[in-house]
Amino acid sequence: MKGLLIKDIKLMANMKNSLLLILLIAVGMSAYLSDASFLIVYLGLLGTTFTASTISYDEYDNGYTFMFALPITREAYVVEKYGFGLIMSGSGWLLGLILAVVSGILKGTMAPADTVMAALLMLPVILILLSAMIPFHMKFGGEKGRIALIGAAGGMFIIFFVAVKIMAGMNLDLDALWESLPILSTGAVLTGAIAFGIVVLVLSCRISISIMKGKEF
């Protein structure tokens, strides 16, 4: 697995011009935006995109056939992709946090503590998106995987929209229902959200392992 990780890191090193351009754009956006916290999720999601690009690279020109002829198990390959995805997404998230904190301090628009809290709240979103992207990409391939992921996101939105309409038709007061829930501390909500993101990531990894084991090359 160490060799796979080195391979992906070297692949990213070959894309240093693109990474440098993204960094310059992020710095420019932090100077332009009054609230630079957007960069946290933006750079974190770019990390998932680069992870997807390494999967596409592995698939290209019967790459899997050659790779699994080496002493590499499919399970180790999948676990490495999740590890690499966490490294890339985490690096983007951390870079976005640093830029947002510096921008908030220089402009006086947002306290560092508030920026850190916003970043922690965005972390589960990045984990869930990474969890969705990898199995879709492994199941359907590059282009089809992106289409399938967009379709799944659209389906979830439709289900949510229909559920809200049904509850409204049943004359349920959603505001009163929300207010009746026990008030949780920010720390409890944050801990629960991050724990949920980790659980989803682990389940996603198991699904991806099953997908990869079922593939024929």
mmCIF file of C-alpha atoms in Angstrom:
data_model
loop_
_atom_site.group_PDB
_atom_site.id
_atom_site.type_symbol
_atom_site.label_atom_id
_atom_site.label_comp_id
_atom_site.label_asym_id
_atom_site.label_seq_id
_atom_site.Cartn_x
_atom_site.Cartn_y
_atom_site.Cartn_z
ATOM 1 C CA MET A 1 0.000 0.000 0.000
ATOM 2 C CA LYS A 2 2.948 2.303 0.651
ATOM 3 C CA GLY A 3 4.012 1.886 -2.983
ATOM 4 C CA LEU A 4 0.534 2.820 -4.201
ATOM 5 C CA LEU A 5 0.560 5.924 -2.047
ATOM 6 C CA ILE A 6 3.973 6.941 -3.384
ATOM 7 C CA LYS A 7 2.678 6.387 -6.938
ATOM 8 C CA ASP A 8 -0.282 8.713 -6.385
ATOM 9 C CA ILE A 9 1.861 11.361 -4.695
ATOM 10 C CA LYS A 10 4.299 11.294 -7.617
ATOM 11 C CA LEU A 11 1.344 11.590 -9.980
ATOM 12 C CA MET A 12 0.261 14.723 -8.131
ATOM 13 C CA ALA A 13 3.834 16.019 -8.350
ATOM 14 C CA ASN A 14 3.557 15.778 -12.126
ATOM 15 C CA MET A 15 0.485 18.018 -11.871
ATOM 16 C CA LYS A 16 2.330 20.692 -9.877
ATOM 17 C CA ASN A 17 1.438 23.408 -12.391
ATOM 18 C CA SER A 18 -2.268 22.762 -11.901
ATOM 19 C CA LEU A 19 -1.825 22.654 -8.121
ATOM 20 C CA LEU A 20 0.110 25.930 -8.181
ATOM 21 C CA LEU A 21 -2.596 27.561 -10.296
ATOM 22 C CA ILE A 22 -5.269 26.413 -7.850
ATOM 23 C CA LEU A 23 -3.235 27.824 -4.966
ATOM 24 C CA LEU A 24 -2.885 31.197 -6.711
ATOM 25 C CA ILE A 25 -6.626 31.277 -7.439
ATOM 26 C CA ALA A 26 -7.383 30.440 -3.792
ATOM 27 C CA VAL A 27 -5.090 33.222 -2.546
ATOM 28 C CA GLY A 28 -6.719 35.654 -4.970
ATOM 29 C CA MET A 29 -10.187 34.638 -3.809
ATOM 30 C CA SER A 30 -9.196 35.051 -0.158
ATOM 31 C CA ALA A 31 -8.110 38.608 -0.945
ATOM 32 C CA TYR A 32 -11.314 39.374 -2.857
ATOM 33 C CA LEU A 33 -14.017 37.675 -0.776
ATOM 34 C CA SER A 34 -15.258 39.311 2.416
ATOM 35 C CA ASP A 35 -15.919 35.843 3.874
ATOM 36 C CA ALA A 36 -13.190 33.465 2.754
ATOM 37 C CA SER A 37 -14.631 30.446 4.602
ATOM 38 C CA PHE A 38 -15.947 29.292 1.220
ATOM 39 C CA LEU A 39 -12.362 28.325 0.388
ATOM 40 C CA ILE A 40 -12.389 25.640 3.071
ATOM 41 C CA VAL A 41 -14.973 23.462 1.359
ATOM 42 C CA TYR A 42 -13.788 24.519 -2.119
ATOM 43 C CA LEU A 43 -10.223 23.318 -1.608
ATOM 44 C CA GLY A 44 -11.390 20.255 0.303
ATOM 45 C CA LEU A 45 -13.608 19.211 -2.599
ATOM 46 C CA LEU A 46 -10.758 19.757 -5.034
ATOM 47 C CA GLY A 47 -8.876 17.144 -3.046
ATOM 48 C CA THR A 48 -11.620 14.617 -3.799
ATOM 49 C CA THR A 49 -11.439 15.592 -7.475
ATOM 50 C CA PHE A 50 -7.717 14.857 -7.612
ATOM 51 C CA THR A 51 -8.378 11.492 -5.952
ATOM 52 C CA ALA A 52 -10.869 10.672 -8.699
ATOM 53 C CA SER A 53 -8.291 11.630 -11.310
ATOM 54 C CA THR A 54 -5.843 9.045 -9.922
ATOM 55 C CA ILE A 55 -8.528 6.345 -10.226
ATOM 56 C CA SER A 56 -9.099 7.334 -13.856
ATOM 57 C CA TYR A 57 -5.338 7.200 -14.404
ATOM 58 C CA ASP A 58 -5.210 3.670 -12.978
ATOM 59 C CA GLU A 59 -8.064 2.555 -15.252
ATOM 60 C CA TYR A 60 -6.452 3.966 -18.391
ATOM 61 C CA ASP A 61 -5.037 1.538 -20.962
ATOM 62 C CA ASN A 62 -5.754 -1.628 -18.946
ATOM 63 C CA GLY A 63 -3.875 -0.275 -15.965
ATOM 64 C CA TYR A 64 -5.761 -2.486 -13.516
ATOM 65 C CA THR A 65 -4.695 -5.629 -15.368
ATOM 66 C CA PHE A 66 -1.034 -4.713 -14.971
ATOM 67 C CA MET A 67 -1.404 -3.413 -11.409
ATOM 68 C CA PHE A 68 -3.080 -6.509 -10.009
ATOM 69 C CA ALA A 69 -0.494 -8.736 -11.663
ATOM 70 C CA LEU A 70 1.834 -7.245 -9.053
ATOM 71 C CA PRO A 71 1.686 -8.301 -5.372
ATOM 72 C CA ILE A 72 -1.137 -5.816 -4.733
ATOM 73 C CA THR A 73 -4.501 -6.891 -3.356
ATOM 74 C CA ARG A 74 -7.716 -5.203 -4.393
ATOM 75 C CA GLU A 75 -8.533 -4.477 -0.775
ATOM 76 C CA ALA A 76 -5.194 -2.717 -0.260
ATOM 77 C CA TYR A 77 -5.781 -0.705 -3.435
ATOM 78 C CA VAL A 78 -9.165 0.533 -2.202
ATOM 79 C CA VAL A 79 -7.896 1.353 1.286
ATOM 80 C CA GLU A 80 -5.004 3.314 -0.253
ATOM 81 C CA LYS A 81 -7.434 5.373 -2.339
ATOM 82 C CA TYR A 82 -9.369 6.336 0.772
ATOM 83 C CA GLY A 83 -6.140 7.155 2.571
ATOM 84 C CA PHE A 84 -4.933 9.247 -0.339
ATOM 85 C CA GLY A 85 -8.350 10.918 -0.577
ATOM 86 C CA LEU A 86 -8.166 11.850 3.108
ATOM 87 C CA ILE A 87 -4.656 13.250 2.606
ATOM 88 C CA MET A 88 -5.677 15.350 -0.395
ATOM 89 C CA SER A 89 -9.023 16.492 1.007
ATOM 90 C CA GLY A 90 -7.509 17.118 4.437
ATOM 91 C CA SER A 91 -4.663 19.144 2.920
ATOM 92 C CA GLY A 92 -7.124 21.228 0.907
ATOM 93 C CA TRP A 93 -9.334 21.691 3.971
ATOM 94 C CA LEU A 94 -6.366 22.778 6.110
ATOM 95 C CA LEU A 95 -5.060 25.156 3.437
ATOM 96 C CA GLY A 96 -8.521 26.683 3.065
ATOM 97 C CA LEU A 97 -8.750 27.087 6.843
ATOM 98 C CA ILE A 98 -5.384 28.872 6.998
ATOM 99 C CA LEU A 99 -6.324 31.232 4.156
ATOM 100 C CA ALA A 100 -9.745 31.928 5.699
ATOM 101 C CA VAL A 101 -8.257 32.642 9.136
ATOM 102 C CA VAL A 102 -5.582 34.956 7.715
ATOM 103 C CA SER A 103 -8.147 36.735 5.536
ATOM 104 C CA GLY A 104 -10.537 37.152 8.468
ATOM 105 C CA ILE A 105 -7.802 38.594 10.681
ATOM 106 C CA LEU A 106 -6.468 41.011 8.057
ATOM 107 C CA LYS A 107 -9.931 42.231 7.069
ATOM 108 C CA GLY A 108 -11.467 42.008 10.532
ATOM 109 C CA THR A 109 -14.514 40.241 9.095
ATOM 110 C CA MET A 110 -14.450 36.976 11.039
ATOM 111 C CA ALA A 111 -12.853 35.880 14.294
ATOM 112 C CA PRO A 112 -10.419 32.952 14.050
ATOM 113 C CA ALA A 113 -12.537 30.896 16.479
ATOM 114 C CA ASP A 114 -15.624 31.343 14.273
ATOM 115 C CA THR A 115 -13.622 30.369 11.183
ATOM 116 C CA VAL A 116 -12.339 27.214 12.874
ATOM 117 C CA MET A 117 -15.875 26.294 13.944
ATOM 118 C CA ALA A 118 -17.143 26.800 10.394
ATOM 119 C CA ALA A 119 -14.306 24.632 9.076
ATOM 120 C CA LEU A 120 -15.139 21.829 11.517
ATOM 121 C CA LEU A 121 -18.785 21.961 10.464
ATOM 122 C CA MET A 122 -17.721 21.656 6.817
ATOM 123 C CA LEU A 123 -15.483 18.651 7.519
ATOM 124 C CA PRO A 124 -18.335 16.064 7.613
ATOM 125 C CA VAL A 125 -19.600 17.376 4.266
ATOM 126 C CA ILE A 126 -16.193 16.746 2.680
ATOM 127 C CA LEU A 127 -16.028 13.264 4.235
ATOM 128 C CA ILE A 128 -19.483 12.354 2.907
ATOM 129 C CA LEU A 129 -18.730 13.643 -0.587
ATOM 130 C CA LEU A 130 -15.478 11.661 -0.627
ATOM 131 C CA SER A 131 -17.447 8.624 0.540
ATOM 132 C CA ALA A 132 -19.861 9.020 -2.355
ATOM 133 C CA MET A 133 -17.311 9.806 -5.051
ATOM 134 C CA ILE A 134 -14.966 6.809 -4.703
ATOM 135 C CA PRO A 135 -17.481 3.922 -4.950
ATOM 136 C CA PHE A 136 -19.355 5.606 -7.819
ATOM 137 C CA HIS A 137 -16.085 6.139 -9.664
ATOM 138 C CA MET A 138 -14.966 2.550 -9.111
ATOM 139 C CA LYS A 139 -18.339 1.128 -10.112
ATOM 140 C CA PHE A 140 -19.064 3.137 -13.245
ATOM 141 C CA GLY A 141 -15.686 4.515 -14.305
ATOM 142 C CA GLY A 142 -14.695 8.134 -14.949
ATOM 143 C CA GLU A 143 -17.399 9.881 -16.972
ATOM 144 C CA LYS A 144 -20.222 7.481 -16.111
ATOM 145 C CA GLY A 145 -19.266 7.705 -12.444
ATOM 146 C CA ARG A 146 -19.640 11.482 -12.427
ATOM 147 C CA ILE A 147 -23.010 11.233 -14.185
ATOM 148 C CA ALA A 148 -24.204 8.551 -11.752
ATOM 149 C CA LEU A 149 -23.072 10.638 -8.770
ATOM 150 C CA ILE A 150 -24.901 13.702 -10.054
ATOM 151 C CA GLY A 151 -27.987 11.565 -10.669
ATOM 152 C CA ALA A 152 -27.834 10.152 -7.138
ATOM 153 C CA ALA A 153 -27.482 13.651 -5.655
ATOM 154 C CA GLY A 154 -30.451 14.797 -7.737
ATOM 155 C CA GLY A 155 -32.469 11.793 -6.566
ATOM 156 C CA MET A 156 -31.717 12.576 -2.915
ATOM 157 C CA PHE A 157 -32.802 16.187 -3.459
ATOM 158 C CA ILE A 158 -36.078 15.039 -5.033
ATOM 159 C CA ILE A 159 -36.744 12.640 -2.139
ATOM 160 C CA PHE A 160 -36.089 15.426 0.367
ATOM 161 C CA PHE A 161 -38.313 17.841 -1.561
ATOM 162 C CA VAL A 162 -41.167 15.319 -1.777
ATOM 163 C CA ALA A 163 -40.853 14.484 1.932
ATOM 164 C CA VAL A 164 -41.138 18.170 2.840
ATOM 165 C CA LYS A 165 -44.202 18.523 0.605
ATOM 166 C CA ILE A 166 -45.839 15.465 2.174
ATOM 167 C CA MET A 167 -45.244 16.769 5.695
ATOM 168 C CA ALA A 168 -46.615 20.158 4.656
ATOM 169 C CA GLY A 169 -49.697 18.424 3.199
ATOM 170 C CA MET A 170 -50.217 16.658 6.526
ATOM 171 C CA ASN A 171 -50.263 20.100 8.219
ATOM 172 C CA LEU A 172 -47.155 19.345 10.249
ATOM 173 C CA ASP A 173 -45.572 22.479 11.679
ATOM 174 C CA LEU A 174 -41.899 21.857 10.944
ATOM 175 C CA ASP A 175 -40.791 24.949 12.875
ATOM 176 C CA ALA A 176 -42.664 23.847 15.981
ATOM 177 C CA LEU A 177 -41.309 20.321 15.582
ATOM 178 C CA TRP A 178 -37.750 21.632 15.369
ATOM 179 C CA GLU A 179 -38.238 23.903 18.373
ATOM 180 C CA SER A 180 -39.594 20.982 20.399
ATOM 181 C CA LEU A 181 -36.354 19.059 19.986
ATOM 182 C CA PRO A 182 -33.915 19.235 22.890
ATOM 183 C CA ILE A 183 -31.332 21.948 22.508
ATOM 184 C CA LEU A 184 -27.902 20.468 21.871
ATOM 185 C CA SER A 185 -24.606 22.182 22.454
ATOM 186 C CA THR A 186 -22.526 23.144 19.451
ATOM 187 C CA GLY A 187 -19.839 20.708 20.557
ATOM 188 C CA ALA A 188 -22.325 17.813 20.658
ATOM 189 C CA VAL A 189 -23.668 18.632 17.205
ATOM 190 C CA LEU A 190 -20.141 18.963 15.830
ATOM 191 C CA THR A 191 -18.978 15.687 17.390
ATOM 192 C CA GLY A 192 -22.054 13.872 16.116
ATOM 193 C CA ALA A 193 -21.638 15.255 12.592
ATOM 194 C CA ILE A 194 -17.956 14.287 12.373
ATOM 195 C CA ALA A 195 -18.697 10.830 13.817
ATOM 196 C CA PHE A 196 -21.450 10.380 11.234
ATOM 197 C CA GLY A 197 -19.054 11.384 8.451
ATOM 198 C CA ILE A 198 -16.474 8.842 9.673
ATOM 199 C CA VAL A 199 -19.087 6.055 9.843
ATOM 200 C CA VAL A 200 -20.236 6.854 6.295
ATOM 201 C CA LEU A 201 -16.600 6.814 5.128
ATOM 202 C CA VAL A 202 -15.974 3.373 6.665
ATOM 203 C CA LEU A 203 -19.159 1.962 5.125
ATOM 204 C CA SER A 204 -18.210 3.484 1.783
ATOM 205 C CA CYS A 205 -14.790 1.816 1.981
ATOM 206 C CA ARG A 206 -16.390 -1.589 2.560
ATOM 207 C CA ILE A 207 -18.717 -1.029 -0.405
ATOM 208 C CA SER A 208 -15.800 -0.016 -2.627
ATOM 209 C CA ILE A 209 -13.867 -3.139 -1.612
ATOM 210 C CA SER A 210 -16.863 -5.272 -2.632
ATOM 211 C CA ILE A 211 -17.103 -3.420 -5.948
ATOM 212 C CA MET A 212 -13.410 -3.861 -6.704
ATOM 213 C CA LYS A 213 -13.432 -7.551 -5.759
ATOM 214 C CA GLY A 214 -16.327 -8.119 -8.154
ATOM 215 C CA LYS A 215 -14.626 -6.462 -11.125
ATOM 216 C CA GLU A 216 -13.115 -8.532 -13.920
ATOM 217 C CA PHE A 217 -10.072 -7.288 -15.827
#
